[in-house]
């Protein structure tokens, strides 16, 4: 079914038709570049981010098998893919997946929910303070049209504190790509979450990003987005205040 986005009030000043007007023959896939070339490009990129942080890489919005083992996963933080999330945290996934992003409020959230391919799952236990920010670098490389639907879920327990950084970079992109991403974040009671996003792709990369956060009593959620480069980009922010002093 076709959705007339111009008739939806939240899209009045930025119609998504500009992003989806292209022909997406290979709608949910895109060719990967040579792994050797990928590794060289990744480590050249890594040199720009020599900061006090934990680094994790996604390649075309998926955990890449070669890049996944480059950094030791810090406990108790567990950034993992969805397959591992369903195997290790089935109760948490069932409790929170699609509970904080309203599929009836936004057509692109509904589209992502229906076709979510991969992304990042993070579970932070209660009473955990992480000194280092967790930096997730999204690398895009495609030589044919690709439509990506990454889905992220961050669950931060009571009295915990964590910082997330998401960077979006292009290694090489000679084809049009569109990323329709949804990030659900639960900030439990007395927890503190900071989310920073840096968008630095190119004109071939279109982005529709929806961050859906739910805050419990006495929690703090702080987010900032910096857009340096990219094609058609829209960032949606939905925050539910489910208690006092949020």
JSON list of C-alpha atoms in Angstrom, two decimals, residues 51-54 77 129-135 162-163:
[
{"chain": "A", "resi": 51, "resn": "UNK", "atom": "CA", "xyz": [39.88, 8.35, 22.25]},
{"chain": "A", "resi": 52, "resn": "UNK", "atom": "CA", "xyz": [39.11, 6.95, 25.68]},
{"chain": "A", "resi": 53, "resn": "UNK", "atom": "CA", "xyz": [36.26, 4.70, 24.53]},
{"chain": "A", "resi": 54, "resn": "UNK", "atom": "CA", "xyz": [35.14, 1.22, 23.53]},
{"chain": "A", "resi": 77, "resn": "UNK", "atom": "CA", "xyz": [28.07, -4.09, 28.64]},
{"chain": "A", "resi": 129, "resn": "UNK", "atom": "CA", "xyz": [28.50, 3.00, 35.80]},
{"chain": "A", "resi": 130, "resn": "UNK", "atom": "CA", "xyz": [30.54, 2.75, 32.62]},
{"chain": "A", "resi": 131, "resn": "UNK", "atom": "CA", "xyz": [33.47, 5.15, 32.59]},
{"chain": "A", "resi": 132, "resn": "UNK", "atom": "CA", "xyz": [34.21, 4.74, 28.89]},
{"chain": "A", "resi": 133, "resn": "UNK", "atom": "CA", "xyz": [31.66, 5.74, 26.23]},
{"chain": "A", "resi": 134, "resn": "UNK", "atom": "CA", "xyz": [30.59, 3.02, 23.83]},
{"chain": "A", "resi": 135, "resn": "UNK", "atom": "CA", "xyz": [31.27, 4.13, 20.27]},
{"chain": "A", "resi": 162, "resn": "UNK", "atom": "CA", "xyz": [26.25, 5.04, 30.13]},
{"chain": "A", "resi": 163, "resn": "UNK", "atom": "CA", "xyz": [27.27, 7.07, 27.10]}
]
